[in-house]
Structure formats: C-alpha cells, structure tokens
mmCIF file with all atom_site columns, C-alpha atoms in Angstrom:
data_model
loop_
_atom_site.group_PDB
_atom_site.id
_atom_site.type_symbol
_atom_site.label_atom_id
_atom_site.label_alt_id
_atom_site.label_comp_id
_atom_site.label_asym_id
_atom_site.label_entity_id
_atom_site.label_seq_id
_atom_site.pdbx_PDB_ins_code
_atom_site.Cartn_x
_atom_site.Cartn_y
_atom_site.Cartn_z
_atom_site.occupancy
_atom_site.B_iso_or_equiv
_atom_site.pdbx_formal_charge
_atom_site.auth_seq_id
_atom_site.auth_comp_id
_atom_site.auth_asym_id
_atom_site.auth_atom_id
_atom_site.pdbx_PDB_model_num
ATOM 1  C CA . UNK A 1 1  ? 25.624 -60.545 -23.863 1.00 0.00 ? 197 UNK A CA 1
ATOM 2  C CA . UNK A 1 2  ? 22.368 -59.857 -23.737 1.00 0.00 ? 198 UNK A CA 1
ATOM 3  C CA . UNK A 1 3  ? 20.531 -57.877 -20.842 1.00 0.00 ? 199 UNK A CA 1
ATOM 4  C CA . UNK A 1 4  ? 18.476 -59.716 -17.948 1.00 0.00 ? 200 UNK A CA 1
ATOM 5  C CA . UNK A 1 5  ? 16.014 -57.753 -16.758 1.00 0.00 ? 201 UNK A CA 1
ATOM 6  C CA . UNK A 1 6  ? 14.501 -59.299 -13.372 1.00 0.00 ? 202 UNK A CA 1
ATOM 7  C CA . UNK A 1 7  ? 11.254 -58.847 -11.858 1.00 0.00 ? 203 UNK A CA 1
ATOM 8  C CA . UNK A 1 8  ? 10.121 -60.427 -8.782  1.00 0.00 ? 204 UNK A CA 1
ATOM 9  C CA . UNK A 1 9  ? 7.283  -59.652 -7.058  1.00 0.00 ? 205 UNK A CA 1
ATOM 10 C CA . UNK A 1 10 ? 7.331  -59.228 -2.937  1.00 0.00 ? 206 UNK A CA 1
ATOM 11 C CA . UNK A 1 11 ? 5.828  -62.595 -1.929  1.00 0.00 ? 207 UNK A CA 1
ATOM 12 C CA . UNK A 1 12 ? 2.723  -62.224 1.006   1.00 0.00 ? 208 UNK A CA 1
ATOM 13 C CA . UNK A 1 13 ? 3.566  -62.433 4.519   1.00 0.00 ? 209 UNK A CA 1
ATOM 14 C CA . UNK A 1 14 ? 3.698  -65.693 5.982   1.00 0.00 ? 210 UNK A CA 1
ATOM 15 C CA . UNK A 1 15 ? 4.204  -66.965 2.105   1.00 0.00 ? 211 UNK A CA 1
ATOM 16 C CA . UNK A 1 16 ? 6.958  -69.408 1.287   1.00 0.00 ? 212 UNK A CA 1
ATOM 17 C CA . UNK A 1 17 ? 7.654  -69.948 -2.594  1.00 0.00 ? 213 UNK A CA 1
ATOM 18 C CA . UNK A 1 18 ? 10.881 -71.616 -1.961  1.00 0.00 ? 214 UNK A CA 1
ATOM 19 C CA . UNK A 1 19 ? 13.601 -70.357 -4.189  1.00 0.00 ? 215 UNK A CA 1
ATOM 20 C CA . UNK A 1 20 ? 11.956 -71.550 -7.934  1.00 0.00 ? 216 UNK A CA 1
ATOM 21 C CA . UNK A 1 21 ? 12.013 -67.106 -8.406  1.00 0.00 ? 217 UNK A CA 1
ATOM 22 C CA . UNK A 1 22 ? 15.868 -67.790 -8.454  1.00 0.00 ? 218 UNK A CA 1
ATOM 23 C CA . UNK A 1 23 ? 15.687 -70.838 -10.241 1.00 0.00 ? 219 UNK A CA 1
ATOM 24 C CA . UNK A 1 24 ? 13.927 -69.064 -13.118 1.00 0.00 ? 220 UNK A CA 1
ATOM 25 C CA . UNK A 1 25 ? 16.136 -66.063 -13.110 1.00 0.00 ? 221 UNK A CA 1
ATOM 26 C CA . UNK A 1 26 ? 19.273 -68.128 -13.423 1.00 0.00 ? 222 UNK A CA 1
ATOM 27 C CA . UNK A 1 27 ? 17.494 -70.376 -16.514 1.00 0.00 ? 223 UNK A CA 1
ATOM 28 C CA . UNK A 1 28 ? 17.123 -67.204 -17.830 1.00 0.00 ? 224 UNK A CA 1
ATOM 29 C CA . UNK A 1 29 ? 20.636 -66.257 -17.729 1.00 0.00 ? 225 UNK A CA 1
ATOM 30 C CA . UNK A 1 30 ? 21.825 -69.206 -19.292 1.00 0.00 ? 226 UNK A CA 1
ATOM 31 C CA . UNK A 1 31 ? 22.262 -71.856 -16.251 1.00 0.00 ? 227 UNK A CA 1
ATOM 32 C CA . UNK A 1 32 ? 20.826 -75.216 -17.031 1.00 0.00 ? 228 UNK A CA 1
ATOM 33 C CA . UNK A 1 33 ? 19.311 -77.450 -14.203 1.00 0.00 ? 229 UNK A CA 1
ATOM 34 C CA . UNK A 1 34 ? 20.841 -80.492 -13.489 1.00 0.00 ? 230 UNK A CA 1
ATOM 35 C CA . UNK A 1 35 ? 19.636 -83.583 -14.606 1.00 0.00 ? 231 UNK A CA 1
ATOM 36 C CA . UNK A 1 36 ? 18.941 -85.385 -11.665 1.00 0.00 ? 232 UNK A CA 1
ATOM 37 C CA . UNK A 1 37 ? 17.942 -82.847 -9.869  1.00 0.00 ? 233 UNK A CA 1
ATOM 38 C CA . UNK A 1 38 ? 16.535 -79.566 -11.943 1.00 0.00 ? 234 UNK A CA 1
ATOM 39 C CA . UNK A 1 39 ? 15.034 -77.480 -9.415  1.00 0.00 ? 235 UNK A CA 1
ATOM 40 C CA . UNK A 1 40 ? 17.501 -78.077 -6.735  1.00 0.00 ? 236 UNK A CA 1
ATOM 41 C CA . UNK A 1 41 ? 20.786 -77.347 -8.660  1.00 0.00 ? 237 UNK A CA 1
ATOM 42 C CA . UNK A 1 42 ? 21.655 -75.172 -11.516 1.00 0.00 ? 238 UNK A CA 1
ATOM 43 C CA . UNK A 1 43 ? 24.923 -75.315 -13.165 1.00 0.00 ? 239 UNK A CA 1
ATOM 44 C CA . UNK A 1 44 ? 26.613 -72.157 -15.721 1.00 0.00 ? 240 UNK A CA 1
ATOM 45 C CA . UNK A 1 45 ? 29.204 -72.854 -18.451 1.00 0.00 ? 241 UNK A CA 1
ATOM 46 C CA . UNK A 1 46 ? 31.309 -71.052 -16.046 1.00 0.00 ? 242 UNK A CA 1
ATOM 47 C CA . UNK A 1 47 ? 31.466 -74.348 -13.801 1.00 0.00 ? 243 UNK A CA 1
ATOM 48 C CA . UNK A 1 48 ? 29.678 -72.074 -11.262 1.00 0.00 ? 244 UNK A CA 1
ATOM 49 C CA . UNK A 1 49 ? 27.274 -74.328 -9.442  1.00 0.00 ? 245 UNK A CA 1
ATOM 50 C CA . UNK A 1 50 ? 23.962 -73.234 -7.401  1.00 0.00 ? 246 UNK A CA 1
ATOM 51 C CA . UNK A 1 51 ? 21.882 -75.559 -5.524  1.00 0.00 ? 247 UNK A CA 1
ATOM 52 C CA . UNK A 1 52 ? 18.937 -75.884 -2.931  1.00 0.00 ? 248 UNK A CA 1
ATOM 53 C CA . UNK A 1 53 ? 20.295 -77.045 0.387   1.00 0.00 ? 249 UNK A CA 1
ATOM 54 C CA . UNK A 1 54 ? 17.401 -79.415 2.666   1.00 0.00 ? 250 UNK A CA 1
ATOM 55 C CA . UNK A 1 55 ? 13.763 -78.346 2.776   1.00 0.00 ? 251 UNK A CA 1
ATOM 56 C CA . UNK A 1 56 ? 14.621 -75.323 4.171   1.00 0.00 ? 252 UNK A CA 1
ATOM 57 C CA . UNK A 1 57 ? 14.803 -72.900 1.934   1.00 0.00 ? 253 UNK A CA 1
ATOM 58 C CA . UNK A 1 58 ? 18.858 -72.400 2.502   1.00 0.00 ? 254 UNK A CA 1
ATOM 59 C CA . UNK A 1 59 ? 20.996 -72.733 -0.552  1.00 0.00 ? 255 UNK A CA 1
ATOM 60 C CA . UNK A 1 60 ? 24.747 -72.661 -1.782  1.00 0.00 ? 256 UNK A CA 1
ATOM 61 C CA . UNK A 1 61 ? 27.307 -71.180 -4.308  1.00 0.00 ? 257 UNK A CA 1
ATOM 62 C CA . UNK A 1 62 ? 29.962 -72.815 -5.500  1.00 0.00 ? 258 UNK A CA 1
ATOM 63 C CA . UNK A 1 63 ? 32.417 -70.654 -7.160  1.00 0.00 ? 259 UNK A CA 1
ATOM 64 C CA . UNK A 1 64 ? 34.555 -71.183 -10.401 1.00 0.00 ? 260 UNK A CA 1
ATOM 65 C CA . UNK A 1 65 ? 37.383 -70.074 -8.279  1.00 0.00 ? 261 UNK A CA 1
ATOM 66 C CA . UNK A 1 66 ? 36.964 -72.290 -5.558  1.00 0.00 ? 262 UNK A CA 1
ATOM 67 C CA . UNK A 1 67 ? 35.061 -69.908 -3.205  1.00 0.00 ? 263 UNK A CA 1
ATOM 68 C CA . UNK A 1 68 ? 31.547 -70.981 -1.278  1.00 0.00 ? 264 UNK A CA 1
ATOM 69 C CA . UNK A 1 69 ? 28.892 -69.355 -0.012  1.00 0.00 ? 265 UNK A CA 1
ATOM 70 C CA . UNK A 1 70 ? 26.184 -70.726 1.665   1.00 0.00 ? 266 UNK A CA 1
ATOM 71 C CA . UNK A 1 71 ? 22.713 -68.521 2.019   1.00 0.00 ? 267 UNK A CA 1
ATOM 72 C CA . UNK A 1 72 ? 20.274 -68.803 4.629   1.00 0.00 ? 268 UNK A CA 1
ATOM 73 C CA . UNK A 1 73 ? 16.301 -69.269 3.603   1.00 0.00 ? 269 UNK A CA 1
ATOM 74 C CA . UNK A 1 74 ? 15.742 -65.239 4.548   1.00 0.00 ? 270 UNK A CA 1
ATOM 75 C CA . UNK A 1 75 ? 18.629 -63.861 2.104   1.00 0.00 ? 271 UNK A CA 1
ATOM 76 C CA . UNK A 1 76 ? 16.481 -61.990 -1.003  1.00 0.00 ? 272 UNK A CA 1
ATOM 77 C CA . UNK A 1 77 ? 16.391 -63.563 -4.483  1.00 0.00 ? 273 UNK A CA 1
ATOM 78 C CA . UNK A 1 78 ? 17.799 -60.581 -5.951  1.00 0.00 ? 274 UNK A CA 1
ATOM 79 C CA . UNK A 1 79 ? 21.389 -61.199 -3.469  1.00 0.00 ? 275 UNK A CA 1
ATOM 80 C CA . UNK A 1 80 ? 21.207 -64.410 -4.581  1.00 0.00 ? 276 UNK A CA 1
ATOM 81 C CA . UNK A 1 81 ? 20.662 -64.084 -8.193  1.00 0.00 ? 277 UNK A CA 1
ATOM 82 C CA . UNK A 1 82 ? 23.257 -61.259 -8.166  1.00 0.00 ? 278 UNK A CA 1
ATOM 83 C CA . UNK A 1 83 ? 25.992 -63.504 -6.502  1.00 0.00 ? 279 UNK A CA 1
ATOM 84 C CA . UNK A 1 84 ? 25.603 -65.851 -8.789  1.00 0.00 ? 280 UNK A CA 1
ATOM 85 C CA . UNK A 1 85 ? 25.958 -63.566 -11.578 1.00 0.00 ? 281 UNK A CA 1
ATOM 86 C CA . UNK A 1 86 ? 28.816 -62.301 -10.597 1.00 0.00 ? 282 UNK A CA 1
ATOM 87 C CA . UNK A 1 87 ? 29.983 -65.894 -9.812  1.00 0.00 ? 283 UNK A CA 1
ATOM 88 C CA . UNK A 1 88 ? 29.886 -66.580 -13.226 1.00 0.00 ? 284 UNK A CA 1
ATOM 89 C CA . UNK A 1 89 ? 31.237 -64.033 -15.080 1.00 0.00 ? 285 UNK A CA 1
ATOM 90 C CA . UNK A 1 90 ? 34.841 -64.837 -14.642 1.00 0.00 ? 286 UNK A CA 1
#
C-alpha cells in the first residue's frame, strides 16, 4: 500500500468549496466516482460507498459492514477522509 499524504489548505471565512477536497483525496486513495454521478458519490473496492447528500454540503458513509454515518456540512475533510479510510480497510 502505498502512502497518502493529504494536504488541504484552510478555506477563507465565509468560503464554501463544497466537499470536491474530499472527493480528490478519496480518488487519490483508490475510490472511483460513480458513473452517473462522479462528484457526488465515490465508491472503494471495499464496497465502501461515500456520497454528497442535497446542496448542502452534508454527506454519508456507507460501511462494508453495514454501518452508516451521515456528516453534517461543518464536519472537516480530514474526519471525513479519515472515516472513510478506515471504512475501507476491512
């Protein structure tokens, strides 16, 4: 495996960049977009399944094992990049 070394820079205040920061850190580790919809959901071998929820910024895990966890728009990309991570490494 190799190593994924993240960098994401503190966005402005009052800036919105939606969640493409986690988007790009997941293609990175190996999680394809979906074909339909390749910026909204991003799926790992794993069967591990991220995705964009609404316009608001909120977004969802769906676990190998079954679990889900939903995260609200102000939750950093690094939690959510790390959950998912660890998601898929089962």
């Amino acid at each position: 495996m190799t190593d994924l070394h993240l960098i994401i820079s503190r966005p402005e205040p009052g800036e919105w960049i939606g969640r493409l920061d986690v988007v790009e850190a997941l293609e990175a580790a190996g999680w394809t977009g979906d074909d339909d919809m390749p910026l909204n959901i991003l799926r790992h071998p794993s069967g591990a399944v991220w995705a964009v929820v609404g316009d608001t910024g909120d977004s969802g895990l769906d676990c190998p094992n079954g679990a889900v966890i939903g995260f609200p728009s102000d939750v950093p990309t690094v939690v959510i990049v790390a959950a998912c991570l660890a998601a898929a490494e089962v």
